[in-house]
Short mmCIF file of N, CA, C and O in Angstrom, two decimals:
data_model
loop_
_atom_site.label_atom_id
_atom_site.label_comp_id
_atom_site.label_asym_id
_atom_site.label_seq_id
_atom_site.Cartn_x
_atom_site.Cartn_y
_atom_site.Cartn_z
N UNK R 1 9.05 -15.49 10.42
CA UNK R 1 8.45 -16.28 11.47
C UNK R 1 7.93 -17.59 10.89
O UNK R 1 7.26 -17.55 9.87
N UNK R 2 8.34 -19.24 11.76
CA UNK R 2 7.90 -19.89 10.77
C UNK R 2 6.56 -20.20 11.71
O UNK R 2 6.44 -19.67 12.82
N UNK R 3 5.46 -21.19 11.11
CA UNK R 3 4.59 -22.06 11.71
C UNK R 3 4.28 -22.36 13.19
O UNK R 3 3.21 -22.14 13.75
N UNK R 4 5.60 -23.00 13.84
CA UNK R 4 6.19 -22.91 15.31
C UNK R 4 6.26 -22.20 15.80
O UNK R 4 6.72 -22.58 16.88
N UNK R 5 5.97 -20.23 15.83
CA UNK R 5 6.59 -19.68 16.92
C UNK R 5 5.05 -18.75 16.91
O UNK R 5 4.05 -18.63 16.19
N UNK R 6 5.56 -18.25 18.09
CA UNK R 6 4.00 -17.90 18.92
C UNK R 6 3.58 -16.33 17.39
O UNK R 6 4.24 -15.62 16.63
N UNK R 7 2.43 -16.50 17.66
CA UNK R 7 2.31 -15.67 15.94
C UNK R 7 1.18 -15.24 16.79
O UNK R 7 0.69 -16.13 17.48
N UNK R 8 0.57 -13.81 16.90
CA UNK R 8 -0.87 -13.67 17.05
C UNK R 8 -1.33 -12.84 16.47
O UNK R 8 -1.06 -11.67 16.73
N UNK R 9 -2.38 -13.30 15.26
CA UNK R 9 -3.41 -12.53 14.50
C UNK R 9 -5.09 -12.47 14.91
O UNK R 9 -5.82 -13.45 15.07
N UNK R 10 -5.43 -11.23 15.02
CA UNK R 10 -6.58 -11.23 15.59
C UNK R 10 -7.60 -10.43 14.31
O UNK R 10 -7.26 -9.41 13.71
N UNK R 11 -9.01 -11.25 14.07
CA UNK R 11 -9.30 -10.80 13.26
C UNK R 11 -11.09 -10.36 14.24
O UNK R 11 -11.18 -10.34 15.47
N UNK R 12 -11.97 -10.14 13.50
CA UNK R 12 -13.76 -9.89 14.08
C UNK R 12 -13.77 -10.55 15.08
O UNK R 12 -13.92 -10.01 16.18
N UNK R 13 -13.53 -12.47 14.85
CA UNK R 13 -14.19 -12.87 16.02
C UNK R 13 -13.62 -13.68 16.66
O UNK R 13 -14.20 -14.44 17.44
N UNK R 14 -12.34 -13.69 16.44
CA UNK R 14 -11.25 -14.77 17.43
C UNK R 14 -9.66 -14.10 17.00
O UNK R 14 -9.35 -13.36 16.07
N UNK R 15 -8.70 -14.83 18.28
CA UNK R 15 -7.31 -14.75 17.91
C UNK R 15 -6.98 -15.89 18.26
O UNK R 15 -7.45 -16.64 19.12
N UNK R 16 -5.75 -16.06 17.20
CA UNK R 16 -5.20 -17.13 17.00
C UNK R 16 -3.75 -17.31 17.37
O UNK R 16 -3.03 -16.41 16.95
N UNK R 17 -3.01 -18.45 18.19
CA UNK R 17 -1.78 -18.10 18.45
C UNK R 17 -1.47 -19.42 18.26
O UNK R 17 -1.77 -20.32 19.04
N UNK R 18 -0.58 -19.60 16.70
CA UNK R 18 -0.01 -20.39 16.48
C UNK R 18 1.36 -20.86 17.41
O UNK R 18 2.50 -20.41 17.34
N UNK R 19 0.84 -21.94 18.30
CA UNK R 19 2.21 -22.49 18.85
C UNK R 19 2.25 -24.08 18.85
O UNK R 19 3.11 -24.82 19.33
N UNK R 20 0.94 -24.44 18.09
CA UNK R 20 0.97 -26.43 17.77
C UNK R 20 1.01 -26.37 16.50
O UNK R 20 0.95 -25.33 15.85
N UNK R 21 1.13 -27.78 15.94
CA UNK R 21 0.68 -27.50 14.96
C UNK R 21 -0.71 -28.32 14.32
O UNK R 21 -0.87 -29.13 13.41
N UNK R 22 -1.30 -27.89 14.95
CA UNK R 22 -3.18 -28.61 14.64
C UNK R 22 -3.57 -27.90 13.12
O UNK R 22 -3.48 -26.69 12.87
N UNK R 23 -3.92 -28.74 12.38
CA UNK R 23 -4.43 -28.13 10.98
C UNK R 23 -5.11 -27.11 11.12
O UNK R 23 -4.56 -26.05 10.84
N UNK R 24 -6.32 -27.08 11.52
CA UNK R 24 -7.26 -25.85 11.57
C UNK R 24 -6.47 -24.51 11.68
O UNK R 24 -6.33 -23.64 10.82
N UNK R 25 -5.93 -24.58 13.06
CA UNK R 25 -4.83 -23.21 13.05
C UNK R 25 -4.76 -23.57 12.33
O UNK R 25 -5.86 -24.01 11.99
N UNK R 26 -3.45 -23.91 11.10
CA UNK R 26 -2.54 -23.60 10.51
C UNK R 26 -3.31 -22.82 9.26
O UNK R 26 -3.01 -21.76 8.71
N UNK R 27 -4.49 -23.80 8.98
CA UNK R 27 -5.38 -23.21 7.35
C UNK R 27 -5.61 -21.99 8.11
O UNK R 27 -5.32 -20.99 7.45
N UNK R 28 -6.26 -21.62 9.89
CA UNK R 28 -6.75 -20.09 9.53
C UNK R 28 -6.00 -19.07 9.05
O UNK R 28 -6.27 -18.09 8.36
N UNK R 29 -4.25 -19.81 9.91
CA UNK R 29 -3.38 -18.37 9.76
C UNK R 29 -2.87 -18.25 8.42
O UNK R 29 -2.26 -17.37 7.81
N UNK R 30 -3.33 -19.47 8.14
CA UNK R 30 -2.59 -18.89 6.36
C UNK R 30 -3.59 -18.04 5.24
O UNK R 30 -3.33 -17.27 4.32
N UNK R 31 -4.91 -18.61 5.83
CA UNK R 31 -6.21 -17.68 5.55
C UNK R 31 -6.28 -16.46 5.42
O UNK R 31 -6.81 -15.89 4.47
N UNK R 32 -5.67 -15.85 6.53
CA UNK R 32 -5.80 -14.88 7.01
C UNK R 32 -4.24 -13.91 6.71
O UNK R 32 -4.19 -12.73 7.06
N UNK R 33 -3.47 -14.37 6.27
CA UNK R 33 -1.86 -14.34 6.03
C UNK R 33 -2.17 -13.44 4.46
O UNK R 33 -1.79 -12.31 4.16
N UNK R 34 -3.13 -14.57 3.50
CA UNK R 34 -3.35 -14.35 2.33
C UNK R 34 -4.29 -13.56 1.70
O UNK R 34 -4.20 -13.16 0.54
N UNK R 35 -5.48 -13.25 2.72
CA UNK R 35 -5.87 -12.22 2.75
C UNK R 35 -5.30 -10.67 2.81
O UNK R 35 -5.56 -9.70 2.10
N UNK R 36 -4.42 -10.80 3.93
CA UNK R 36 -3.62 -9.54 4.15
C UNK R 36 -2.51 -9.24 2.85
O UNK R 36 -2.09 -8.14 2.47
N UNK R 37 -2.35 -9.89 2.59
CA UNK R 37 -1.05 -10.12 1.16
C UNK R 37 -2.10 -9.26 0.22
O UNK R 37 -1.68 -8.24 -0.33
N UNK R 38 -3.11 -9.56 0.09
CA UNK R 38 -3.90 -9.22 -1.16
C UNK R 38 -4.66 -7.64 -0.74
O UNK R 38 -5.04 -6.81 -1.57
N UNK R 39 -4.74 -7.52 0.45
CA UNK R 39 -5.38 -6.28 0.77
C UNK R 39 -4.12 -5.34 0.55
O UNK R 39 -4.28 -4.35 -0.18
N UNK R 40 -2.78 -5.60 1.19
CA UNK R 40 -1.18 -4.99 0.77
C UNK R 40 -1.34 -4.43 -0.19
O UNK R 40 -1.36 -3.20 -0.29
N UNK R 41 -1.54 -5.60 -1.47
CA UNK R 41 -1.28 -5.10 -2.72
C UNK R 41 -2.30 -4.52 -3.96
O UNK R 41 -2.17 -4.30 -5.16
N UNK R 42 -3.59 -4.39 -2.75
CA UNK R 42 -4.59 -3.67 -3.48
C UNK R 42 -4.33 -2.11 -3.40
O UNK R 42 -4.32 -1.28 -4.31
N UNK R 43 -4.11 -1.96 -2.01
CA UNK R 43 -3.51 -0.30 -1.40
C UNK R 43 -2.50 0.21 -2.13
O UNK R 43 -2.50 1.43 -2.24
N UNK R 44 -1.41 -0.56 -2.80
CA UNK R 44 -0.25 -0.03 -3.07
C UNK R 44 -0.57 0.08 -4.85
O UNK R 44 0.07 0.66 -5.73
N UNK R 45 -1.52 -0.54 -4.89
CA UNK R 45 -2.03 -0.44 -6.62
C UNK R 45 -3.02 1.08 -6.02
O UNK R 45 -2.74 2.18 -6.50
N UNK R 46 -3.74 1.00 -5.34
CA UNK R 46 -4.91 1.88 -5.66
C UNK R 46 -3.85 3.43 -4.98
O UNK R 46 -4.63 4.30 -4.60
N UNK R 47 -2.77 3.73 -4.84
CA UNK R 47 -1.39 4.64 -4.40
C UNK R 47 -1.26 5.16 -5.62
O UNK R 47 -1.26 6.37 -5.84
N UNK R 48 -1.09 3.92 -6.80
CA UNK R 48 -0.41 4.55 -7.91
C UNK R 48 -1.49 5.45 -8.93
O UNK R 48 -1.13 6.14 -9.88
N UNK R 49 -2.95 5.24 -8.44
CA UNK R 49 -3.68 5.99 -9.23
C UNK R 49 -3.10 7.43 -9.32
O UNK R 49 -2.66 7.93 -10.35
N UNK R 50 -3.15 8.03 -8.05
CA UNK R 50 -2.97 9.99 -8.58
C UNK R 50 -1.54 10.32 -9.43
O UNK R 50 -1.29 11.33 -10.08
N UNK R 51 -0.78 9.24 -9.24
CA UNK R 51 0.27 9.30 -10.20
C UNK R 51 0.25 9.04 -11.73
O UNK R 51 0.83 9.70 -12.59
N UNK R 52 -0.57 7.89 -11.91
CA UNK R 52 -0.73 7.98 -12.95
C UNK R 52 -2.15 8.93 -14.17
O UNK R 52 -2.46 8.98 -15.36
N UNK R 53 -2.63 9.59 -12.65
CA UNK R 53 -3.80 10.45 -13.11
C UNK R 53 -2.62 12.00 -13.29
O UNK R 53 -3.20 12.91 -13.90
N UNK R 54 -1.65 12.23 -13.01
CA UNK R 54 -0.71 13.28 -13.10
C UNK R 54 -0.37 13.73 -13.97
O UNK R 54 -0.40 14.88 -14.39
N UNK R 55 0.39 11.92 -14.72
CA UNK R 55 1.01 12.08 -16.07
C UNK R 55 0.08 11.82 -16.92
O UNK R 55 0.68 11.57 -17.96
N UNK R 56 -1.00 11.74 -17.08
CA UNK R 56 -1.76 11.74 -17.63
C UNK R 56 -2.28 13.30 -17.99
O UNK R 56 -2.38 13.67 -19.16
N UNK R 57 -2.54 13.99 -17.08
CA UNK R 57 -2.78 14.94 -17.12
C UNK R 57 -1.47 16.38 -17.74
O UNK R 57 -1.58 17.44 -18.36
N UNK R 58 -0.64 15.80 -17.26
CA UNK R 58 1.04 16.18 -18.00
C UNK R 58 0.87 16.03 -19.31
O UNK R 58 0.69 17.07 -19.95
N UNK R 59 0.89 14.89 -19.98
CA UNK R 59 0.60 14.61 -21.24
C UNK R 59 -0.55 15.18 -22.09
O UNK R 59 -0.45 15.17 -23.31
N UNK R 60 -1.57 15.64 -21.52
CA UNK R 60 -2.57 15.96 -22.47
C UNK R 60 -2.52 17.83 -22.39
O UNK R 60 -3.14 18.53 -23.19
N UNK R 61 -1.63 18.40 -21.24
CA UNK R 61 -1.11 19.68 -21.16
C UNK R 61 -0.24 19.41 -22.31
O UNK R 61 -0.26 20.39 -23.05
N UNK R 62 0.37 18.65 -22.67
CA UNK R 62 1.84 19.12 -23.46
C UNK R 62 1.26 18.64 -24.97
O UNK R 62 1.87 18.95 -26.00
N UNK R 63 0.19 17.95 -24.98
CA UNK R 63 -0.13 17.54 -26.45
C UNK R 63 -0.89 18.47 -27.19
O UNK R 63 -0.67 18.60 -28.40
N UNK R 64 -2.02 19.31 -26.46
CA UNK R 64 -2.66 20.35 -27.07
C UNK R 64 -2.16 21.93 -26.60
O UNK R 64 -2.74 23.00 -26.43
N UNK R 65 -0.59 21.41 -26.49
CA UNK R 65 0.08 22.88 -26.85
C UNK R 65 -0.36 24.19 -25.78
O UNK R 65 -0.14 25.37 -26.02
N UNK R 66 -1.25 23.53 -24.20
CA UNK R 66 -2.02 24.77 -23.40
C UNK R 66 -0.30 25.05 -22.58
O UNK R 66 -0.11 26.24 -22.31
N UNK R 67 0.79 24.18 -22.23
CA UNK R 67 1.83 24.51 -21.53
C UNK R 67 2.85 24.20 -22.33
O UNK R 67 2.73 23.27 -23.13
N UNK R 68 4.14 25.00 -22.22
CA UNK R 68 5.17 24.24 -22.49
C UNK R 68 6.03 23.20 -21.34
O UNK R 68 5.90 23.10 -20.12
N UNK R 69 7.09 22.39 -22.50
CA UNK R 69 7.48 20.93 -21.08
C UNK R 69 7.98 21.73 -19.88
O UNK R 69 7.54 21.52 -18.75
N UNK R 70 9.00 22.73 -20.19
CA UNK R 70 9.31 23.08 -18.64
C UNK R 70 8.58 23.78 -17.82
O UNK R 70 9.01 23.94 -16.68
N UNK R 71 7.26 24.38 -18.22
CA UNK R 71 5.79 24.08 -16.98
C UNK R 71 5.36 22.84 -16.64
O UNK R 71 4.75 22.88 -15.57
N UNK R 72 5.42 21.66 -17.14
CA UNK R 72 5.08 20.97 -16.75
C UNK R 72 6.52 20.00 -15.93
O UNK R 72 6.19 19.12 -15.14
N UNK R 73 7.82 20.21 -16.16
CA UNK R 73 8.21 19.45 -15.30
C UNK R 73 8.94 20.45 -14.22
O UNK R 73 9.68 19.94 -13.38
N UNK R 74 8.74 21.79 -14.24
CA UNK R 74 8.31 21.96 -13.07
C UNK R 74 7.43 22.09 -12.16
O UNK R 74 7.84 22.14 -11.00
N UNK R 75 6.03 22.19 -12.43
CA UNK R 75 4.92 21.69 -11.76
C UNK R 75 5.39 20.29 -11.13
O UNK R 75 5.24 20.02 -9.94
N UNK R 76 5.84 19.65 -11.86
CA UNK R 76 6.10 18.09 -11.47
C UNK R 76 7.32 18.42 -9.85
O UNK R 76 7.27 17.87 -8.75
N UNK R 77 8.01 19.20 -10.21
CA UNK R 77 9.37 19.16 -9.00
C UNK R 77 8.50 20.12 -8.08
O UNK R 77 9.01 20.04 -6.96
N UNK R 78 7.57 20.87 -8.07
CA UNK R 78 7.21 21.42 -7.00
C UNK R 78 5.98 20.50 -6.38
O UNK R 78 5.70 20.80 -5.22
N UNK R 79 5.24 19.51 -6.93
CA UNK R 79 4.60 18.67 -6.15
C UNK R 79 5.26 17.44 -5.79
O UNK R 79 4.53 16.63 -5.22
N UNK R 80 6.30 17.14 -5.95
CA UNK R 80 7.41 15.92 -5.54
C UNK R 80 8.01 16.72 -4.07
O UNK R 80 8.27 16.10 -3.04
N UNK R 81 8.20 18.38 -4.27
CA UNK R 81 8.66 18.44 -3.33
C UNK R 81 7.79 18.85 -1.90
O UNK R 81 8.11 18.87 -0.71
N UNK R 82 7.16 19.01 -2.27
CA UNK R 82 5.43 19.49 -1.51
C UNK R 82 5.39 18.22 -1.05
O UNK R 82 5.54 18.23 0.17
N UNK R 83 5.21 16.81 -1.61
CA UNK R 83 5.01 15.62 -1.08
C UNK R 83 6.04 15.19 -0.21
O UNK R 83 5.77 14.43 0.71
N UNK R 84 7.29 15.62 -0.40
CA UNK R 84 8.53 14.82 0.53
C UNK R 84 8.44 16.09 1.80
O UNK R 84 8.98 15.72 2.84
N UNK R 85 8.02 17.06 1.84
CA UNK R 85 7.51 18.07 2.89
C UNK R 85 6.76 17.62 3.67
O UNK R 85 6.90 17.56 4.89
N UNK R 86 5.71 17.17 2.90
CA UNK R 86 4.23 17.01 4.01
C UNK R 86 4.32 15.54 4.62
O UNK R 86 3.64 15.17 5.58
N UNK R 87 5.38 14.64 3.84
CA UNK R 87 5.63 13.10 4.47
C UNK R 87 6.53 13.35 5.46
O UNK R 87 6.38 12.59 6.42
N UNK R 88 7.44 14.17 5.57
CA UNK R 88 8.17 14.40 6.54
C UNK R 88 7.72 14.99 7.65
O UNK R 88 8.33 14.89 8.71
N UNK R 89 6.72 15.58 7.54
CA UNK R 89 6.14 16.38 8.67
C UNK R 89 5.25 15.36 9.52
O UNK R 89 5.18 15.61 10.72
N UNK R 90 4.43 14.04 8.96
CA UNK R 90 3.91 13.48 9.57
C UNK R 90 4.73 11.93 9.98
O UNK R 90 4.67 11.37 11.07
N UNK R 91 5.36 11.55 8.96
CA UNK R 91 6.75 10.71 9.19
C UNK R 91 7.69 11.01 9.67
O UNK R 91 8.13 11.67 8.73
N UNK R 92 8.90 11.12 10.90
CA UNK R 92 9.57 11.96 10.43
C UNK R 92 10.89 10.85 10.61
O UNK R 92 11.01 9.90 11.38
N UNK R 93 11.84 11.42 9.53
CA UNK R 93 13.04 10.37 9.16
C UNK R 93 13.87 10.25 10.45
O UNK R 93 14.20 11.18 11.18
N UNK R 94 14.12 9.10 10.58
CA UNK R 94 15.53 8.10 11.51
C UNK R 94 16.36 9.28 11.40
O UNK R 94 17.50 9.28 11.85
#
């Protein structure tokens, strides 16, 4: 969508519908554009925590010898598949 076409973001205390092009709009919606960009990619960072709290936890099973690897990578295929279960049940695929 560029600048020109009817755009409406609504935030606390106004909405905005870019269809001129008057500065003010333009700085809010990009304000507000760049905000959302950064909130995106805070969520999709703060996603990868339990994953990397996993293998983490994988790794310190397999370093002090409490499991061997194929407990741990199957633990790994039964919560991959537990997860594509329970996403499907509330997602459900095209």
């Amino acid at each position: 969508f560029g600048i020109n076409t009817m755009i409406t973001a609504t935030t606390n205390q106004y909405a905005i519908v870019n269809n001129s092009n008057s500065k003010e709009q333009q700085q809010l919606y990009c304000q507000h554009h760049h905000h959302q960009r950064h909130r995106r990619r805070f969520f999709s960072m703060l996603s990868l925590l339990p994953i990397a709290f996993a293998i983490y936890i994988s790794a310190t099973r397999l370093v002090d010898n409490s499991h061997f690897p194929v407990d741990v990578v199957g633990g790994a295929a039964i919560g991959y598949a537990s997860a594509v279960f329970a996403h499907n049940l509330w997602f459900l695929p095209a």
